[in-house]
């Protein structure tokens, strides 16, 4: 740094976790931030034969005790949706095929990329019902009772394609879930089948599983120093599962409820994940607008003798995530191309 008093340059030194400086510099030069996704009820809803059975039994009990005819009608419709999907799952588990609307679908064998030398090669029998956003898979291909019916949230393709549009990576992607690891890895594979968001070499480090009852933490997600929490945002259906310090960086989406309220996703002109896409686009544009327009210009005027307290504050994703409702209203109808995407004003 230049000195006001000395002729030669002087230096400040800061201690940071190993690798954090390089990773932060790399993200800044690429105009890239980090995004962390929850899985269940945020991007997917998955059920086994057992969970279907438990939900159906509980609903039947509630219906038997219900006296309000309107509520009873709603619960009966929800029950039918569970029963229909359980029948699909049973067909798949029993015979490796399903009949839907008179058409038979047979399993397609999908080879799971080997994540390390210690992992066995896995081949899964999968059925994809594209029109219904349903995928049937088996967590352990040798055990039929691990068969799962997965419903993907509408507009996931819109959000995921923005993150790496035209080969330009806008966000480094991570997953943080309270689900078991094998399940989480398979759910992410279904969401990212071509490994465009997380490549297979990074997958084991980027899919972070938290014990149920524990709170999620960005420091745990980035424990290898591969991102600073101020450069990360979260997409989750609950913010309270995160540490208090991380909650301002969470964009909360309504829980995905394809059985209880399937019309909720279609009722809005802009699907939930399209709103999320516009939010992350807006946050990224605002972050780098602040970085280029404010921080870089101020840093050039900082001298060695200046106190640390006078240094400009670094941009923080939480500064650009407004309250859930207001932010959604501001950007829900805004085309992505109209949301500011500030290009670098400094050399890479």
JSON list of C-alpha atoms in Angstrom, two decimals, residues 21-191:
[
{"chain": "A", "resi": 21, "resn": "UNK", "atom": "CA", "xyz": [-7.78, -15.96, -0.32]},
{"chain": "A", "resi": 22, "resn": "UNK", "atom": "CA", "xyz": [-7.25, -17.92, -3.54]},
{"chain": "A", "resi": 23, "resn": "UNK", "atom": "CA", "xyz": [-10.85, -19.10, -3.69]},
{"chain": "A", "resi": 24, "resn": "UNK", "atom": "CA", "xyz": [-12.26, -15.62, -3.02]},
{"chain": "A", "resi": 25, "resn": "UNK", "atom": "CA", "xyz": [-10.01, -14.05, -5.62]},
{"chain": "A", "resi": 26, "resn": "UNK", "atom": "CA", "xyz": [-11.00, -16.72, -8.13]},
{"chain": "A", "resi": 27, "resn": "UNK", "atom": "CA", "xyz": [-14.71, -16.14, -7.56]},
{"chain": "A", "resi": 28, "resn": "UNK", "atom": "CA", "xyz": [-14.33, -12.36, -7.84]},
{"chain": "A", "resi": 29, "resn": "UNK", "atom": "CA", "xyz": [-12.41, -12.60, -11.09]},
{"chain": "A", "resi": 30, "resn": "UNK", "atom": "CA", "xyz": [-15.01, -14.95, -12.54]},
{"chain": "A", "resi": 31, "resn": "UNK", "atom": "CA", "xyz": [-17.87, -12.70, -11.35]},
{"chain": "A", "resi": 32, "resn": "UNK", "atom": "CA", "xyz": [-19.13, -15.71, -9.47]},
{"chain": "A", "resi": 33, "resn": "UNK", "atom": "CA", "xyz": [-20.83, -16.31, -6.10]},
{"chain": "A", "resi": 34, "resn": "UNK", "atom": "CA", "xyz": [-21.75, -19.51, -4.24]},
{"chain": "A", "resi": 35, "resn": "UNK", "atom": "CA", "xyz": [-25.25, -20.92, -3.84]},
{"chain": "A", "resi": 36, "resn": "UNK", "atom": "CA", "xyz": [-26.29, -23.65, -1.38]},
{"chain": "A", "resi": 37, "resn": "UNK", "atom": "CA", "xyz": [-29.43, -25.73, -1.98]},
{"chain": "A", "resi": 38, "resn": "UNK", "atom": "CA", "xyz": [-31.55, -27.70, 0.41]},
{"chain": "A", "resi": 39, "resn": "UNK", "atom": "CA", "xyz": [-33.19, -30.79, -1.14]},
{"chain": "A", "resi": 40, "resn": "UNK", "atom": "CA", "xyz": [-36.38, -32.08, 0.51]},
{"chain": "A", "resi": 41, "resn": "UNK", "atom": "CA", "xyz": [-39.41, -29.79, 0.17]},
{"chain": "A", "resi": 42, "resn": "UNK", "atom": "CA", "xyz": [-37.20, -27.19, -1.50]},
{"chain": "A", "resi": 43, "resn": "UNK", "atom": "CA", "xyz": [-36.32, -28.87, -4.81]},
{"chain": "A", "resi": 44, "resn": "UNK", "atom": "CA", "xyz": [-37.93, -32.30, -4.46]},
{"chain": "A", "resi": 45, "resn": "UNK", "atom": "CA", "xyz": [-40.41, -34.41, -2.54]},
{"chain": "A", "resi": 46, "resn": "UNK", "atom": "CA", "xyz": [-39.52, -38.11, -2.30]},
{"chain": "A", "resi": 47, "resn": "UNK", "atom": "CA", "xyz": [-41.42, -41.06, -0.81]},
{"chain": "A", "resi": 48, "resn": "UNK", "atom": "CA", "xyz": [-40.82, -44.76, -0.21]},
{"chain": "A", "resi": 49, "resn": "UNK", "atom": "CA", "xyz": [-43.55, -47.39, 0.16]},
{"chain": "A", "resi": 50, "resn": "UNK", "atom": "CA", "xyz": [-43.29, -46.98, 3.92]},
{"chain": "A", "resi": 51, "resn": "UNK", "atom": "CA", "xyz": [-43.57, -43.18, 3.93]},
{"chain": "A", "resi": 52, "resn": "UNK", "atom": "CA", "xyz": [-46.49, -43.38, 1.51]},
{"chain": "A", "resi": 53, "resn": "UNK", "atom": "CA", "xyz": [-48.18, -45.89, 3.83]},
{"chain": "A", "resi": 54, "resn": "UNK", "atom": "CA", "xyz": [-47.61, -43.71, 6.90]},
{"chain": "A", "resi": 55, "resn": "UNK", "atom": "CA", "xyz": [-49.05, -40.63, 5.20]},
{"chain": "A", "resi": 56, "resn": "UNK", "atom": "CA", "xyz": [-52.05, -42.48, 3.81]},
{"chain": "A", "resi": 57, "resn": "UNK", "atom": "CA", "xyz": [-52.85, -44.02, 7.19]},
{"chain": "A", "resi": 58, "resn": "UNK", "atom": "CA", "xyz": [-52.58, -40.63, 8.91]},
{"chain": "A", "resi": 59, "resn": "UNK", "atom": "CA", "xyz": [-54.81, -38.95, 6.33]},
{"chain": "A", "resi": 60, "resn": "UNK", "atom": "CA", "xyz": [-57.48, -41.63, 6.64]},
{"chain": "A", "resi": 61, "resn": "UNK", "atom": "CA", "xyz": [-57.51, -41.07, 10.39]},
{"chain": "A", "resi": 62, "resn": "UNK", "atom": "CA", "xyz": [-57.90, -37.30, 9.97]},
{"chain": "A", "resi": 63, "resn": "UNK", "atom": "CA", "xyz": [-60.68, -37.76, 7.41]},
{"chain": "A", "resi": 64, "resn": "UNK", "atom": "CA", "xyz": [-62.56, -40.10, 9.76]},
{"chain": "A", "resi": 65, "resn": "UNK", "atom": "CA", "xyz": [-62.51, -37.43, 12.48]},
{"chain": "A", "resi": 66, "resn": "UNK", "atom": "CA", "xyz": [-63.20, -34.43, 10.23]},
{"chain": "A", "resi": 67, "resn": "UNK", "atom": "CA", "xyz": [-66.63, -32.79, 10.36]},
{"chain": "A", "resi": 68, "resn": "UNK", "atom": "CA", "xyz": [-66.09, -29.90, 7.94]},
{"chain": "A", "resi": 69, "resn": "UNK", "atom": "CA", "xyz": [-67.16, -31.04, 4.46]},
{"chain": "A", "resi": 70, "resn": "UNK", "atom": "CA", "xyz": [-64.83, -28.62, 2.61]},
{"chain": "A", "resi": 71, "resn": "UNK", "atom": "CA", "xyz": [-61.77, -29.75, 4.58]},
{"chain": "A", "resi": 72, "resn": "UNK", "atom": "CA", "xyz": [-62.81, -33.37, 4.13]},
{"chain": "A", "resi": 73, "resn": "UNK", "atom": "CA", "xyz": [-63.00, -32.86, 0.36]},
{"chain": "A", "resi": 74, "resn": "UNK", "atom": "CA", "xyz": [-59.51, -31.38, 0.31]},
{"chain": "A", "resi": 75, "resn": "UNK", "atom": "CA", "xyz": [-58.03, -34.19, 2.39]},
{"chain": "A", "resi": 76, "resn": "UNK", "atom": "CA", "xyz": [-59.74, -36.80, 0.23]},
{"chain": "A", "resi": 77, "resn": "UNK", "atom": "CA", "xyz": [-58.16, -35.29, -2.89]},
{"chain": "A", "resi": 78, "resn": "UNK", "atom": "CA", "xyz": [-54.77, -35.29, -1.17]},
{"chain": "A", "resi": 79, "resn": "UNK", "atom": "CA", "xyz": [-55.29, -38.93, -0.15]},
{"chain": "A", "resi": 80, "resn": "UNK", "atom": "CA", "xyz": [-56.05, -39.94, -3.75]},
{"chain": "A", "resi": 81, "resn": "UNK", "atom": "CA", "xyz": [-52.82, -38.33, -4.95]},
{"chain": "A", "resi": 82, "resn": "UNK", "atom": "CA", "xyz": [-50.84, -40.30, -2.39]},
{"chain": "A", "resi": 83, "resn": "UNK", "atom": "CA", "xyz": [-52.65, -43.55, -3.29]},
{"chain": "A", "resi": 84, "resn": "UNK", "atom": "CA", "xyz": [-52.05, -43.05, -7.02]},
{"chain": "A", "resi": 85, "resn": "UNK", "atom": "CA", "xyz": [-48.34, -42.38, -6.57]},
{"chain": "A", "resi": 86, "resn": "UNK", "atom": "CA", "xyz": [-47.96, -45.32, -4.19]},
{"chain": "A", "resi": 87, "resn": "UNK", "atom": "CA", "xyz": [-49.51, -47.56, -6.86]},
{"chain": "A", "resi": 88, "resn": "UNK", "atom": "CA", "xyz": [-46.92, -46.29, -9.36]},
{"chain": "A", "resi": 89, "resn": "UNK", "atom": "CA", "xyz": [-44.11, -46.95, -6.92]},
{"chain": "A", "resi": 90, "resn": "UNK", "atom": "CA", "xyz": [-45.39, -50.45, -6.17]},
{"chain": "A", "resi": 91, "resn": "UNK", "atom": "CA", "xyz": [-45.46, -51.31, -9.88]},
{"chain": "A", "resi": 92, "resn": "UNK", "atom": "CA", "xyz": [-41.88, -50.10, -10.21]},
{"chain": "A", "resi": 93, "resn": "UNK", "atom": "CA", "xyz": [-40.65, -51.94, -7.12]},
{"chain": "A", "resi": 94, "resn": "UNK", "atom": "CA", "xyz": [-42.38, -55.20, -8.11]},
{"chain": "A", "resi": 95, "resn": "UNK", "atom": "CA", "xyz": [-41.78, -55.32, -11.85]},
{"chain": "A", "resi": 96, "resn": "UNK", "atom": "CA", "xyz": [-39.31, -52.60, -12.92]},
{"chain": "A", "resi": 97, "resn": "UNK", "atom": "CA", "xyz": [-41.98, -51.01, -15.09]},
{"chain": "A", "resi": 98, "resn": "UNK", "atom": "CA", "xyz": [-45.06, -48.82, -14.68]},
{"chain": "A", "resi": 99, "resn": "UNK", "atom": "CA", "xyz": [-48.24, -48.24, -16.65]},
{"chain": "A", "resi": 100, "resn": "UNK", "atom": "CA", "xyz": [-49.36, -44.62, -16.69]},
{"chain": "A", "resi": 101, "resn": "UNK", "atom": "CA", "xyz": [-52.34, -43.39, -18.76]},
{"chain": "A", "resi": 102, "resn": "UNK", "atom": "CA", "xyz": [-52.32, -46.67, -20.66]},
{"chain": "A", "resi": 103, "resn": "UNK", "atom": "CA", "xyz": [-48.65, -46.43, -21.63]},
{"chain": "A", "resi": 104, "resn": "UNK", "atom": "CA", "xyz": [-45.96, -48.75, -20.29]},
{"chain": "A", "resi": 105, "resn": "UNK", "atom": "CA", "xyz": [-42.62, -47.37, -19.17]},
{"chain": "A", "resi": 106, "resn": "UNK", "atom": "CA", "xyz": [-39.72, -49.75, -18.56]},
{"chain": "A", "resi": 107, "resn": "UNK", "atom": "CA", "xyz": [-36.64, -49.00, -16.50]},
{"chain": "A", "resi": 108, "resn": "UNK", "atom": "CA", "xyz": [-33.60, -47.49, -18.14]},
{"chain": "A", "resi": 109, "resn": "UNK", "atom": "CA", "xyz": [-30.29, -48.51, -16.64]},
{"chain": "A", "resi": 110, "resn": "UNK", "atom": "CA", "xyz": [-28.28, -45.49, -15.51]},
{"chain": "A", "resi": 111, "resn": "UNK", "atom": "CA", "xyz": [-24.67, -45.83, -14.44]},
{"chain": "A", "resi": 112, "resn": "UNK", "atom": "CA", "xyz": [-23.75, -43.65, -11.49]},
{"chain": "A", "resi": 113, "resn": "UNK", "atom": "CA", "xyz": [-20.33, -41.98, -11.84]},
{"chain": "A", "resi": 114, "resn": "UNK", "atom": "CA", "xyz": [-17.78, -43.56, -9.50]},
{"chain": "A", "resi": 115, "resn": "UNK", "atom": "CA", "xyz": [-16.99, -40.82, -7.00]},
{"chain": "A", "resi": 116, "resn": "UNK", "atom": "CA", "xyz": [-13.75, -42.30, -5.65]},
{"chain": "A", "resi": 117, "resn": "UNK", "atom": "CA", "xyz": [-11.65, -45.46, -5.77]},
{"chain": "A", "resi": 118, "resn": "UNK", "atom": "CA", "xyz": [-13.30, -46.63, -2.56]},
{"chain": "A", "resi": 119, "resn": "UNK", "atom": "CA", "xyz": [-16.80, -46.38, -4.03]},
{"chain": "A", "resi": 120, "resn": "UNK", "atom": "CA", "xyz": [-18.28, -49.38, -5.81]},
{"chain": "A", "resi": 121, "resn": "UNK", "atom": "CA", "xyz": [-19.65, -49.03, -9.32]},
{"chain": "A", "resi": 122, "resn": "UNK", "atom": "CA", "xyz": [-23.42, -48.50, -9.08]},
{"chain": "A", "resi": 123, "resn": "UNK", "atom": "CA", "xyz": [-26.02, -49.04, -11.81]},
{"chain": "A", "resi": 124, "resn": "UNK", "atom": "CA", "xyz": [-29.57, -47.96, -11.03]},
{"chain": "A", "resi": 125, "resn": "UNK", "atom": "CA", "xyz": [-32.88, -48.88, -12.71]},
{"chain": "A", "resi": 126, "resn": "UNK", "atom": "CA", "xyz": [-34.63, -45.56, -13.36]},
{"chain": "A", "resi": 127, "resn": "UNK", "atom": "CA", "xyz": [-37.95, -44.52, -14.86]},
{"chain": "A", "resi": 128, "resn": "UNK", "atom": "CA", "xyz": [-38.49, -40.88, -15.80]},
{"chain": "A", "resi": 129, "resn": "UNK", "atom": "CA", "xyz": [-42.04, -39.63, -16.36]},
{"chain": "A", "resi": 130, "resn": "UNK", "atom": "CA", "xyz": [-41.07, -36.30, -17.86]},
{"chain": "A", "resi": 131, "resn": "UNK", "atom": "CA", "xyz": [-44.57, -34.84, -18.26]},
{"chain": "A", "resi": 132, "resn": "UNK", "atom": "CA", "xyz": [-45.32, -35.37, -14.58]},
{"chain": "A", "resi": 133, "resn": "UNK", "atom": "CA", "xyz": [-41.89, -34.35, -13.27]},
{"chain": "A", "resi": 134, "resn": "UNK", "atom": "CA", "xyz": [-41.68, -37.79, -11.62]},
{"chain": "A", "resi": 135, "resn": "UNK", "atom": "CA", "xyz": [-38.62, -40.03, -11.36]},
{"chain": "A", "resi": 136, "resn": "UNK", "atom": "CA", "xyz": [-38.55, -43.54, -9.91]},
{"chain": "A", "resi": 137, "resn": "UNK", "atom": "CA", "xyz": [-35.20, -44.79, -8.65]},
{"chain": "A", "resi": 138, "resn": "UNK", "atom": "CA", "xyz": [-33.67, -47.22, -6.17]},
{"chain": "A", "resi": 139, "resn": "UNK", "atom": "CA", "xyz": [-31.13, -46.00, -3.61]},
{"chain": "A", "resi": 140, "resn": "UNK", "atom": "CA", "xyz": [-29.67, -49.51, -3.27]},
{"chain": "A", "resi": 141, "resn": "UNK", "atom": "CA", "xyz": [-30.24, -51.26, -6.62]},
{"chain": "A", "resi": 142, "resn": "UNK", "atom": "CA", "xyz": [-30.13, -54.66, -4.88]},
{"chain": "A", "resi": 143, "resn": "UNK", "atom": "CA", "xyz": [-32.90, -53.84, -2.41]},
{"chain": "A", "resi": 144, "resn": "UNK", "atom": "CA", "xyz": [-36.38, -53.21, -3.81]},
{"chain": "A", "resi": 145, "resn": "UNK", "atom": "CA", "xyz": [-37.61, -51.68, -0.55]},
{"chain": "A", "resi": 146, "resn": "UNK", "atom": "CA", "xyz": [-35.27, -48.73, -1.17]},
{"chain": "A", "resi": 147, "resn": "UNK", "atom": "CA", "xyz": [-37.34, -47.78, -4.22]},
{"chain": "A", "resi": 148, "resn": "UNK", "atom": "CA", "xyz": [-38.28, -44.10, -4.20]},
{"chain": "A", "resi": 149, "resn": "UNK", "atom": "CA", "xyz": [-40.77, -41.97, -6.13]},
{"chain": "A", "resi": 150, "resn": "UNK", "atom": "CA", "xyz": [-39.37, -38.46, -6.55]},
{"chain": "A", "resi": 151, "resn": "UNK", "atom": "CA", "xyz": [-41.34, -35.42, -7.62]},
{"chain": "A", "resi": 152, "resn": "UNK", "atom": "CA", "xyz": [-39.17, -32.60, -8.99]},
{"chain": "A", "resi": 153, "resn": "UNK", "atom": "CA", "xyz": [-40.26, -29.04, -8.35]},
{"chain": "A", "resi": 154, "resn": "UNK", "atom": "CA", "xyz": [-41.45, -27.24, -11.50]},
{"chain": "A", "resi": 155, "resn": "UNK", "atom": "CA", "xyz": [-39.08, -24.73, -13.12]},
{"chain": "A", "resi": 156, "resn": "UNK", "atom": "CA", "xyz": [-35.93, -26.34, -11.71]},
{"chain": "A", "resi": 157, "resn": "UNK", "atom": "CA", "xyz": [-34.56, -26.32, -15.27]},
{"chain": "A", "resi": 158, "resn": "UNK", "atom": "CA", "xyz": [-35.05, -22.54, -15.47]},
{"chain": "A", "resi": 159, "resn": "UNK", "atom": "CA", "xyz": [-33.11, -21.96, -12.26]},
{"chain": "A", "resi": 160, "resn": "UNK", "atom": "CA", "xyz": [-30.34, -24.47, -12.94]},
{"chain": "A", "resi": 161, "resn": "UNK", "atom": "CA", "xyz": [-29.78, -23.29, -16.52]},
{"chain": "A", "resi": 162, "resn": "UNK", "atom": "CA", "xyz": [-29.29, -19.72, -15.31]},
{"chain": "A", "resi": 163, "resn": "UNK", "atom": "CA", "xyz": [-26.51, -20.79, -12.94]},
{"chain": "A", "resi": 164, "resn": "UNK", "atom": "CA", "xyz": [-24.34, -21.98, -15.84]},
{"chain": "A", "resi": 165, "resn": "UNK", "atom": "CA", "xyz": [-25.98, -20.33, -18.86]},
{"chain": "A", "resi": 166, "resn": "UNK", "atom": "CA", "xyz": [-24.05, -20.57, -22.14]},
{"chain": "A", "resi": 167, "resn": "UNK", "atom": "CA", "xyz": [-21.13, -22.21, -20.39]},
{"chain": "A", "resi": 168, "resn": "UNK", "atom": "CA", "xyz": [-20.62, -19.18, -18.15]},
{"chain": "A", "resi": 169, "resn": "UNK", "atom": "CA", "xyz": [-20.57, -20.21, -14.50]},
{"chain": "A", "resi": 170, "resn": "UNK", "atom": "CA", "xyz": [-22.39, -17.59, -12.44]},
{"chain": "A", "resi": 171, "resn": "UNK", "atom": "CA", "xyz": [-22.56, -19.59, -9.19]},
{"chain": "A", "resi": 172, "resn": "UNK", "atom": "CA", "xyz": [-20.55, -22.35, -7.55]},
{"chain": "A", "resi": 173, "resn": "UNK", "atom": "CA", "xyz": [-23.16, -24.85, -6.38]},
{"chain": "A", "resi": 174, "resn": "UNK", "atom": "CA", "xyz": [-23.34, -26.72, -3.04]},
{"chain": "A", "resi": 175, "resn": "UNK", "atom": "CA", "xyz": [-25.95, -28.86, -1.27]},
{"chain": "A", "resi": 176, "resn": "UNK", "atom": "CA", "xyz": [-26.67, -28.92, 2.46]},
{"chain": "A", "resi": 177, "resn": "UNK", "atom": "CA", "xyz": [-29.30, -31.36, 3.69]},
{"chain": "A", "resi": 178, "resn": "UNK", "atom": "CA", "xyz": [-30.34, -33.36, 6.75]},
{"chain": "A", "resi": 179, "resn": "UNK", "atom": "CA", "xyz": [-30.88, -36.43, 4.59]},
{"chain": "A", "resi": 180, "resn": "UNK", "atom": "CA", "xyz": [-28.66, -39.52, 4.58]},
{"chain": "A", "resi": 181, "resn": "UNK", "atom": "CA", "xyz": [-25.66, -39.36, 2.28]},
{"chain": "A", "resi": 182, "resn": "UNK", "atom": "CA", "xyz": [-26.51, -42.08, -0.27]},
{"chain": "A", "resi": 183, "resn": "UNK", "atom": "CA", "xyz": [-30.00, -40.65, -0.64]},
{"chain": "A", "resi": 184, "resn": "UNK", "atom": "CA", "xyz": [-28.71, -37.08, -0.97]},
{"chain": "A", "resi": 185, "resn": "UNK", "atom": "CA", "xyz": [-26.17, -38.03, -3.63]},
{"chain": "A", "resi": 186, "resn": "UNK", "atom": "CA", "xyz": [-28.82, -39.83, -5.68]},
{"chain": "A", "resi": 187, "resn": "UNK", "atom": "CA", "xyz": [-31.34, -36.99, -5.38]},
{"chain": "A", "resi": 188, "resn": "UNK", "atom": "CA", "xyz": [-28.72, -34.54, -6.58]},
{"chain": "A", "resi": 189, "resn": "UNK", "atom": "CA", "xyz": [-27.80, -36.84, -9.47]},
{"chain": "A", "resi": 190, "resn": "UNK", "atom": "CA", "xyz": [-31.43, -36.75, -10.57]},
{"chain": "A", "resi": 191, "resn": "UNK", "atom": "CA", "xyz": [-31.44, -32.96, -10.38]}
]
